[in-house]
Amino acid sequence: MAQVARTPKTYDVCVIGSGAGGGMAAKILTQGGLDVLMLEAGPQVYPEKDFKMMMWPYELPHRGVGIGGEAGKNFGEFLAPNGAWKIEGEPYTSSPGSNFQWFRSRIVGGRTNHWGRIALRFAPVDFRSKTRDGIGDDWPISYEDISPYYDKVEGYIGVFGTKENVPSAPDGLFLPPPKPRCSEVLIKRACDKLNITCIPSRLAVLTKALNGRAPCHYCGQCGRGCVTASNFSSSQVLLPPAMKTGKLTLITGAMAREVLVGPDGKATGVSYIDKASKSEKRISARAVVLAASACESARLLLNSKSKLFPDGLANSSGTVGRYLMDSVGSGGWGYVPQMEQMPPHNHDGTGGMHMYIPWWKYDRRNDFPRGYHIEMGGGRDMPGVGMFGDVCDEFEGYGATLKSTCRKRYGTGISFAGRGEMVPNADTYCELDPGMVDQWGIPVLKFHFKWSDYEIRQAKDMQETFKSIIEAMGGEYRTKTPIDGPNAFGIEDGGKIIHEVGTARMGADPKTSVLNGYCQAHDVKNVFVVDGAPLVTNPDKNPTLTIMALSWRASDYLLQQAKSGSL
């Protein structure tokens, strides 16, 4: 029998995952005096070497899309090394008729190395949506419970924005926003004509120096990773202060397999596969914090079976893996002749939008419940592969004539992306596939996913709104979408927006939920989950800010419990 290596030391806490939730937990717990071990499935990240922030397209083979365009499927070779939709040796499956796409990040800092930094607070009504419309469930906590932690997170990481008093988009502690680009000025004018709210966006990008980090220099390449740490990432903002305490031990290349439990039903540690040696190792800890991402944490819980927990750890309710949600996504673009008249100028700014459209129809009856926000793009971004594909499709020619047409059309496209709320449904969940394991011998996830009519009607409304804004700008809306089928009205496949949440939701009733309001497992008091899994609803806001706020709150609670001996 193969030997299992066990660490002789017992840590106060083992944190699985180093992204937004895990990084925040490590920071708060170590600064609170606890001895923390962190397991990360990927390698360390070295910004100076790994981030291609200042690299030109011609410096990479095939201008960044890789051989045969394969790299383009994972956002291209420019992005911070962060994982992929498909990882060799680590498959996942989908049930017949489902097409869920699972993006996994295997690197220190996880997805925070590349996320769009859109940092939006959930609104008070988002925690009480069932009370409002009778659909789904309310959270066991309120906006008032989490608001102080939104303050803490924004004050620490830095978020720009403006106070607007929009009920669906609560104000926060903001740094000054950057000025709108030319394209965004035109969008704002069109929105004003249509009585659509359009305000400065809220991004976790510094416009002023903060906590030793330099302000953004507006190279416009945030997605590649920021060498100056002017935008937020766990790897550069949360983990360094945790390491400075001397109380954080980071093990990379560690594929967590199972949370171990003792005869008293409490977690005793974690079993993981050392990817370099392909051997099993075990660490001992007084508490375990799962932050591996919503679906990965669900997989860990489901795979942690024992006599005490035959259906998986913390799963007496049978709801681990259930209530899986992703953001509703649909996009489109239009040609705006006014942009042809603009003289060439530096359009870069931050690596994201300077303006956005919050949910503005919250006070009226719509064809669907809940709502969406709109993100925008356009103008003279750095040219990349495929940028002029539509021009080449529309105009015949080559040489000087084609080049002249491309220059004329450069920057005249305005794009929109809707991001809306999905209501959980019984047909959407993940479970262990009984017939397949990954290269580490761990059962893989099988996904079941289905959009309901709620989401389809929401995508339809998005498309109609995009068209109305483009036409109000004097432009021509170019996107055409089917009206039925799996991608009706341009709705993206489940998982494609990479906002999957809800697989170990919190709740007041242990019979219908996995965690309490502090992200603590009902069944196992020394197990916490602090990624996207605890979310009860998935409002029209990107979830990362809320994940960090919940993690900070849970970590404060864990500290109190540890100091009182209650764990």
Coordinates of C-alpha atoms in Angstrom, one line a residue, residues 5-469:
A5 CA 2.7 11.5 4.1
R6 CA 1.3 13.4 7.1
T7 CA 2.5 16.7 8.4
P8 CA 3.5 16.5 12.1
K9 CA 2.2 20.0 12.8
T10 CA -1.4 20.9 13.4
Y11 CA -2.3 24.2 11.9
D12 CA -5.1 26.4 13.2
V13 CA -6.7 26.7 9.8
C14 CA -6.3 25.1 6.4
V15 CA -7.5 27.4 3.5
I16 CA -8.1 25.7 0.2
G17 CA -7.7 28.1 -2.7
S18 CA -5.9 31.5 -3.0
G19 CA -8.3 33.7 -5.0
A20 CA -10.7 36.4 -3.7
G21 CA -12.2 34.4 -0.9
G22 CA -9.2 32.4 0.1
G23 CA -6.8 35.3 -0.1
M24 CA -9.1 37.4 2.1
A25 CA -9.4 34.7 4.6
A26 CA -5.7 34.2 4.8
K27 CA -5.1 37.9 5.3
I28 CA -7.7 38.3 8.1
L29 CA -6.9 35.1 9.9
T30 CA -3.1 35.5 9.9
Q31 CA -3.4 39.1 11.0
G32 CA -5.7 37.9 13.7
G33 CA -2.9 35.6 15.0
L34 CA -3.9 32.2 13.6
D35 CA -1.4 29.8 12.0
V36 CA -2.7 29.2 8.5
L37 CA -1.7 26.7 5.8
M38 CA -3.0 27.4 2.3
L39 CA -3.3 24.8 -0.5
E40 CA -3.2 26.0 -4.1
A41 CA -3.6 23.6 -7.0
G42 CA -1.6 25.8 -9.3
P43 CA 1.9 27.3 -9.3
Q44 CA 3.2 30.5 -7.8
V45 CA 2.7 33.7 -10.0
Y46 CA 5.6 36.1 -10.7
P47 CA 4.2 39.3 -12.1
E48 CA 7.4 40.6 -13.6
K49 CA 7.9 37.4 -15.5
D50 CA 4.3 36.1 -16.0
F51 CA 2.4 39.3 -16.8
K52 CA 2.6 40.5 -20.4
M53 CA 1.3 44.0 -19.5
M54 CA 3.5 46.0 -21.9
M55 CA 4.0 43.4 -24.7
W56 CA 3.0 44.3 -28.3
P57 CA 0.9 41.8 -30.4
Y58 CA 3.7 41.2 -32.8
E59 CA 6.0 40.0 -29.9
L60 CA 3.9 36.8 -29.5
P61 CA 3.5 34.0 -32.0
H62 CA 0.4 34.4 -34.1
R63 CA -0.1 37.8 -32.4
G64 CA -1.4 36.2 -29.2
V65 CA -4.0 33.7 -30.4
G66 CA -1.6 30.8 -30.6
I67 CA -1.3 28.0 -33.2
G68 CA -4.6 27.5 -35.0
G69 CA -6.2 30.2 -32.8
E70 CA -6.4 27.7 -29.9
A71 CA -5.1 30.2 -27.3
G72 CA -7.9 32.5 -28.3
K73 CA -10.4 30.1 -26.8
N74 CA -8.9 30.9 -23.4
F75 CA -8.8 34.7 -23.8
G76 CA -5.5 34.6 -25.7
E77 CA -1.8 34.4 -24.7
F78 CA -1.7 38.0 -23.3
L79 CA -3.8 37.3 -20.3
A80 CA -2.2 36.5 -16.9
P81 CA -1.6 32.8 -16.7
N82 CA -4.8 31.6 -15.1
G83 CA -6.2 28.3 -16.3
A84 CA -8.6 27.4 -19.0
W85 CA -12.0 26.1 -20.0
K86 CA -10.4 22.7 -20.5
I87 CA -7.4 21.4 -18.5
E88 CA -5.6 18.3 -19.7
G89 CA -6.2 15.4 -17.3
E90 CA -9.0 17.3 -15.4
P91 CA -12.2 16.8 -17.4
Y92 CA -15.8 17.4 -16.4
T93 CA -19.0 16.2 -18.0
S94 CA -22.4 17.5 -18.8
S95 CA -25.7 15.7 -18.9
P96 CA -27.5 15.3 -22.2
G97 CA -28.9 18.6 -23.4
S98 CA -26.6 20.6 -21.1
N99 CA -23.6 22.6 -22.2
F100 CA -22.1 24.1 -19.1
Q101 CA -18.6 25.6 -19.5
W102 CA -16.4 25.5 -16.4
F103 CA -13.4 27.9 -16.3
R104 CA -10.8 26.9 -13.7
S105 CA -7.9 28.9 -12.6
R106 CA -4.8 26.9 -11.4
I107 CA -2.4 29.6 -10.1
V108 CA -1.8 31.6 -7.0
G109 CA -4.4 34.3 -6.9
G110 CA -6.8 32.4 -9.1
R111 CA -9.1 34.3 -11.3
T112 CA -8.3 37.6 -9.6
N113 CA -5.2 37.8 -11.8
H114 CA -7.4 38.5 -14.8
W115 CA -11.0 39.4 -13.7
G116 CA -12.6 42.6 -15.1
R117 CA -12.3 44.3 -11.6
I118 CA -16.0 45.3 -11.8
A119 CA -16.8 45.8 -8.1
L120 CA -20.5 46.2 -7.5
R121 CA -22.4 46.0 -4.2
F122 CA -25.5 43.8 -4.0
A123 CA -28.5 46.0 -3.2
P124 CA -30.7 45.7 -0.1
V125 CA -33.5 44.1 -2.2
D126 CA -31.1 41.5 -3.5
F127 CA -31.0 39.9 -0.1
R128 CA -34.8 40.0 0.1
S129 CA -35.8 39.2 -3.5
K130 CA -38.3 36.5 -2.5
T131 CA -40.1 38.9 -0.2
R132 CA -40.3 41.2 -3.1
D133 CA -41.5 38.9 -5.9
G134 CA -42.2 35.5 -4.3
I135 CA -39.5 33.7 -6.3
G136 CA -36.5 31.8 -4.9
D137 CA -35.3 32.4 -1.4
D138 CA -34.2 35.2 0.8
W139 CA -30.8 35.3 2.4
P140 CA -30.4 34.7 6.1
I141 CA -28.5 38.0 6.3
S142 CA -29.3 41.5 5.2
Y143 CA -27.6 44.3 3.4
E144 CA -27.1 46.0 6.8
D145 CA -25.1 42.9 8.0
I146 CA -22.7 43.0 5.1
S147 CA -22.5 46.7 4.4
P148 CA -19.7 47.3 7.0
Y149 CA -17.7 44.7 5.2
Y150 CA -18.2 46.2 1.8
D151 CA -16.8 49.4 3.4
K152 CA -13.8 47.5 4.7
V153 CA -13.1 45.8 1.4
E154 CA -13.5 48.9 -0.7
G155 CA -11.4 50.9 1.7
Y156 CA -8.6 48.3 1.5
I157 CA -8.5 47.3 -2.2
G158 CA -9.5 50.6 -3.7
V159 CA -12.6 51.0 -6.0
F160 CA -13.3 54.0 -8.1
G161 CA -16.8 55.4 -8.7
T162 CA -19.3 58.1 -7.8
K163 CA -22.2 58.4 -5.4
E164 CA -25.4 58.3 -7.5
N165 CA -28.2 57.2 -5.1
V166 CA -29.4 54.5 -7.5
P167 CA -31.4 52.0 -5.4
S168 CA -30.3 49.0 -7.5
A169 CA -26.6 50.0 -7.2
P170 CA -25.7 51.1 -3.7
D171 CA -23.0 53.7 -3.3
G172 CA -19.7 52.8 -1.6
L173 CA -16.4 54.2 -0.5
F174 CA -15.0 55.4 -3.9
L175 CA -11.8 56.8 -5.3
P176 CA -12.3 59.4 -8.1
P177 CA -13.3 57.8 -11.4
P178 CA -11.4 58.3 -14.6
K179 CA -13.0 60.6 -17.3
P180 CA -15.2 58.9 -19.8
R181 CA -13.8 58.0 -23.2
C182 CA -15.2 59.5 -26.4
S183 CA -17.3 56.4 -27.1
E184 CA -18.7 56.5 -23.6
V185 CA -19.7 60.2 -23.9
L186 CA -21.7 59.3 -27.0
I187 CA -23.3 56.4 -25.1
K188 CA -24.2 58.6 -22.2
R189 CA -25.9 61.2 -24.5
A190 CA -27.9 58.4 -26.1
C191 CA -28.9 57.0 -22.7
D192 CA -30.1 60.4 -21.6
K193 CA -32.3 60.6 -24.6
L194 CA -33.9 57.2 -23.7
N195 CA -34.1 57.9 -20.0
I196 CA -31.6 55.1 -19.3
T197 CA -29.4 55.6 -16.3
C198 CA -25.7 55.7 -17.3
I199 CA -23.1 56.5 -14.6
P200 CA -19.3 56.1 -13.9
S201 CA -18.5 52.5 -13.4
R202 CA -17.1 50.9 -10.2
L203 CA -13.8 49.1 -10.8
A204 CA -11.2 47.8 -8.4
V205 CA -8.5 49.9 -10.1
L206 CA -6.6 52.7 -8.3
T207 CA -6.9 56.2 -9.5
K208 CA -4.9 57.4 -6.5
A209 CA -2.1 55.7 -4.5
L210 CA -3.4 53.4 -1.8
N211 CA -1.6 51.3 0.8
G212 CA 1.7 51.5 -1.0
R213 CA 0.2 50.7 -4.4
A214 CA 0.7 53.1 -7.3
P215 CA -2.2 54.5 -9.2
C216 CA -3.2 53.2 -12.6
H217 CA -1.0 54.5 -15.5
Y218 CA -3.9 53.9 -18.0
C219 CA -2.2 51.4 -20.3
G220 CA -5.6 49.7 -20.7
Q221 CA -4.3 46.1 -20.2
C222 CA -5.7 45.1 -16.8
G223 CA -6.6 41.7 -18.1
R224 CA -3.0 40.8 -18.7
G225 CA -2.2 41.3 -15.0
C226 CA -0.7 44.5 -13.5
V227 CA 3.0 44.6 -12.7
T228 CA 2.5 47.7 -10.6
A229 CA -0.5 46.2 -8.7
S230 CA -2.6 49.2 -9.5
N231 CA -5.5 46.9 -10.1
F232 CA -6.6 44.4 -7.5
S233 CA -5.5 40.8 -7.4
S234 CA -5.3 38.4 -4.4
S235 CA -1.8 37.5 -5.4
Q236 CA -0.6 41.0 -5.1
V237 CA -2.9 42.7 -2.5
L238 CA -4.1 40.0 -0.1
L239 CA -1.4 37.4 0.1
P240 CA 1.7 39.6 0.6
P241 CA 0.4 41.1 3.9
A242 CA -0.6 37.6 5.1
M243 CA 2.9 36.3 4.3
K244 CA 4.5 39.2 6.2
T245 CA 2.8 38.0 9.4
G246 CA 5.0 34.9 9.3
K247 CA 1.9 32.9 10.0
L248 CA 1.0 31.8 6.4
T249 CA 2.4 28.6 4.9
L250 CA 1.6 28.3 1.1
I251 CA 1.8 25.0 -0.6
T252 CA 1.4 25.1 -4.4
G253 CA 0.8 22.3 -6.8
A254 CA -1.6 20.8 -4.2
M255 CA -4.8 19.3 -5.5
A256 CA -7.2 19.0 -2.6
R257 CA -9.0 15.7 -2.6
E258 CA -11.0 15.4 0.6
V259 CA -11.7 17.1 3.9
L260 CA -11.0 14.6 6.6
V261 CA -13.2 14.2 9.7
G262 CA -12.7 12.6 13.1
P263 CA -15.0 10.3 15.1
D264 CA -16.7 13.4 16.6
G265 CA -17.8 14.6 13.2
K266 CA -15.4 17.6 13.1
A267 CA -12.9 18.3 10.3
T268 CA -9.4 17.2 11.2
G269 CA -7.5 18.3 8.1
V270 CA -7.3 17.8 4.4
S271 CA -6.0 15.1 2.0
Y272 CA -4.4 16.4 -1.1
I273 CA -2.4 15.2 -4.1
D274 CA 1.1 16.6 -4.5
K275 CA 1.0 17.1 -8.3
A276 CA 4.8 17.0 -8.7
S277 CA 5.2 13.5 -7.0
K278 CA 1.6 12.4 -7.6
S279 CA 1.6 11.2 -4.0
E280 CA -1.1 11.7 -1.4
K281 CA -0.3 13.9 1.6
R282 CA -2.4 15.0 4.6
I283 CA -2.3 18.0 6.7
S284 CA -3.9 18.5 10.1
A285 CA -5.9 21.6 11.0
R286 CA -8.3 22.7 13.7
A287 CA -10.6 24.3 11.1
V288 CA -10.9 24.1 7.3
V289 CA -11.9 27.0 5.0
L290 CA -13.0 26.1 1.4
A291 CA -12.3 28.8 -1.2
A292 CA -11.6 26.7 -4.2
S293 CA -14.4 28.3 -6.4
A294 CA -18.1 27.4 -6.1
C295 CA -18.0 24.2 -8.1
E296 CA -14.6 23.0 -6.9
S297 CA -15.7 23.4 -3.3
A298 CA -18.9 21.5 -4.0
R299 CA -16.8 18.7 -5.5
L300 CA -14.6 18.6 -2.4
L301 CA -17.6 18.4 -0.1
L302 CA -19.3 15.7 -2.2
N303 CA -16.1 13.7 -2.4
S304 CA -15.6 13.9 1.4
K305 CA -17.6 10.9 2.2
S306 CA -17.4 8.9 5.5
K307 CA -19.6 6.8 7.7
L308 CA -20.8 10.0 9.4
F309 CA -21.4 11.8 6.1
P310 CA -22.3 9.1 3.5
D311 CA -23.6 11.7 1.0
G312 CA -20.7 14.1 1.4
L313 CA -19.5 16.5 4.0
A314 CA -22.0 19.1 5.3
N315 CA -24.7 17.6 3.0
S316 CA -27.4 16.4 5.3
S317 CA -29.7 18.8 3.5
G318 CA -28.8 17.2 0.1
T319 CA -28.3 20.7 -1.3
V320 CA -24.5 20.6 -1.9
G321 CA -24.1 21.2 -5.7
R322 CA -27.7 22.5 -6.0
Y323 CA -28.9 26.0 -6.7
L324 CA -26.0 26.5 -9.2
M325 CA -26.3 29.9 -11.0
D326 CA -24.3 31.9 -13.5
S327 CA -24.9 35.4 -14.7
V328 CA -27.2 35.8 -17.7
G329 CA -25.1 37.1 -20.5
S330 CA -25.9 38.5 -24.0
G331 CA -23.9 40.9 -26.1
G332 CA -24.0 42.9 -29.3
W333 CA -22.5 45.7 -31.2
G334 CA -23.2 48.4 -33.7
Y335 CA -21.5 50.7 -36.2
V336 CA -21.5 54.4 -35.2
P337 CA -20.5 56.8 -38.0
Q338 CA -19.9 59.6 -35.6
M339 CA -16.7 57.8 -34.4
E340 CA -15.2 58.1 -37.9
Q341 CA -15.0 61.9 -37.4
M342 CA -12.8 61.6 -34.3
P343 CA -9.1 62.4 -34.8
P344 CA -6.8 59.6 -33.6
H345 CA -6.1 59.9 -29.9
N346 CA -5.0 57.8 -26.9
H347 CA -8.2 56.0 -26.0
D348 CA -6.7 53.5 -23.5
G349 CA -7.6 54.5 -19.9
T350 CA -8.1 51.6 -17.5
G351 CA -8.4 48.1 -18.7
G352 CA -12.2 48.3 -18.4
M353 CA -15.2 50.5 -18.9
H354 CA -15.3 54.0 -17.4
M355 CA -19.1 54.2 -17.6
Y356 CA -21.8 51.6 -17.2
I357 CA -25.5 51.2 -17.1
P358 CA -26.9 49.9 -13.7
W359 CA -30.3 48.2 -13.6
W360 CA -32.6 51.2 -14.3
K361 CA -36.0 49.5 -14.6
Y362 CA -36.2 48.3 -11.0
D363 CA -39.3 50.4 -10.3
R364 CA -41.6 49.1 -13.0
R365 CA -43.2 45.8 -14.2
N366 CA -41.1 43.9 -16.7
D367 CA -41.5 40.7 -18.7
F368 CA -39.1 38.9 -16.4
P369 CA -38.1 39.0 -12.7
R370 CA -35.0 40.7 -11.3
G371 CA -32.7 42.7 -13.7
Y372 CA -29.4 43.2 -15.5
H373 CA -26.7 45.8 -15.9
I374 CA -24.9 46.8 -19.1
E375 CA -21.2 46.9 -19.7
M376 CA -19.8 48.8 -22.7
G377 CA -16.8 48.9 -24.9
G378 CA -15.7 50.4 -28.2
G379 CA -13.4 53.0 -29.7
R380 CA -9.7 52.6 -30.6
D381 CA -8.5 49.7 -28.6
M382 CA -5.2 48.1 -29.4
P383 CA -5.7 46.2 -32.6
G384 CA -5.8 42.5 -32.3
V385 CA -6.4 39.4 -34.4
G386 CA -9.9 39.5 -35.9
M387 CA -10.6 43.1 -35.1
F388 CA -11.4 43.9 -38.8
G389 CA -13.1 40.6 -39.6
D390 CA -16.5 42.3 -40.1
V391 CA -14.9 44.9 -42.4
C392 CA -13.4 42.1 -44.5
D393 CA -16.7 40.4 -44.7
E394 CA -18.5 43.5 -45.8
F395 CA -16.0 44.9 -48.3
E396 CA -14.3 43.1 -51.2
G397 CA -10.8 44.2 -52.0
Y398 CA -7.2 44.0 -50.9
G399 CA -4.1 46.1 -50.6
A400 CA -4.4 49.9 -50.2
T401 CA -8.2 50.0 -50.7
L402 CA -8.8 47.5 -47.9
K403 CA -6.3 49.2 -45.6
S404 CA -7.9 52.5 -46.1
T405 CA -11.3 51.0 -45.3
C406 CA -10.0 49.4 -42.1
R407 CA -8.4 52.7 -41.0
K408 CA -11.7 54.5 -41.6
R409 CA -13.7 51.9 -39.6
Y410 CA -11.1 51.6 -36.8
G411 CA -12.8 52.5 -33.6
T412 CA -16.3 52.9 -35.0
G413 CA -17.8 49.9 -33.3
I414 CA -19.6 50.2 -30.0
S415 CA -20.3 47.0 -28.0
F416 CA -22.5 46.1 -25.1
A417 CA -22.7 43.2 -22.7
G418 CA -25.6 42.5 -20.5
R419 CA -25.1 40.8 -17.2
G420 CA -28.3 39.7 -15.5
E421 CA -29.7 37.6 -12.6
M422 CA -30.5 34.0 -13.0
V423 CA -33.2 32.5 -10.8
P424 CA -32.2 29.0 -9.5
N425 CA -34.1 26.1 -11.0
A426 CA -34.4 22.4 -10.2
D427 CA -32.7 21.5 -13.6
T428 CA -29.5 23.2 -12.8
Y429 CA -26.9 21.7 -10.5
C430 CA -23.6 19.7 -10.3
E431 CA -22.9 16.3 -8.9
L432 CA -20.1 13.7 -8.9
D433 CA -19.9 11.7 -12.1
P434 CA -20.0 8.1 -11.0
G435 CA -18.1 6.9 -14.1
M436 CA -15.1 9.2 -14.3
V437 CA -12.1 10.4 -12.3
D438 CA -9.4 12.9 -13.2
Q439 CA -5.7 12.2 -13.5
W440 CA -5.4 12.5 -9.7
G441 CA -8.1 9.9 -9.1
I442 CA -10.7 12.3 -7.9
P443 CA -14.2 11.9 -9.2
V444 CA -15.1 14.7 -11.7
L445 CA -18.2 16.9 -11.7
K446 CA -21.1 16.3 -14.0
F447 CA -23.2 19.4 -14.8
H448 CA -26.9 19.8 -15.4
F449 CA -27.8 23.3 -16.7
K450 CA -30.9 24.9 -18.2
W451 CA -32.0 28.5 -18.7
S452 CA -35.6 29.2 -17.8
D453 CA -38.0 31.5 -19.6
Y454 CA -37.1 34.2 -17.1
E455 CA -33.5 34.4 -18.4
I456 CA -34.5 34.0 -22.1
R457 CA -36.9 37.0 -21.8
Q458 CA -34.2 38.9 -20.0
A459 CA -31.7 38.3 -22.9
K460 CA -34.4 39.5 -25.3
D461 CA -34.8 42.7 -23.4
M462 CA -31.0 43.2 -23.4
Q463 CA -30.9 42.9 -27.2
E464 CA -33.7 45.4 -27.6
T465 CA -32.0 47.8 -25.3
F466 CA -28.6 47.5 -27.1
K467 CA -30.4 48.2 -30.4
S468 CA -32.2 51.3 -29.1
I469 CA -29.0 52.8 -27.7

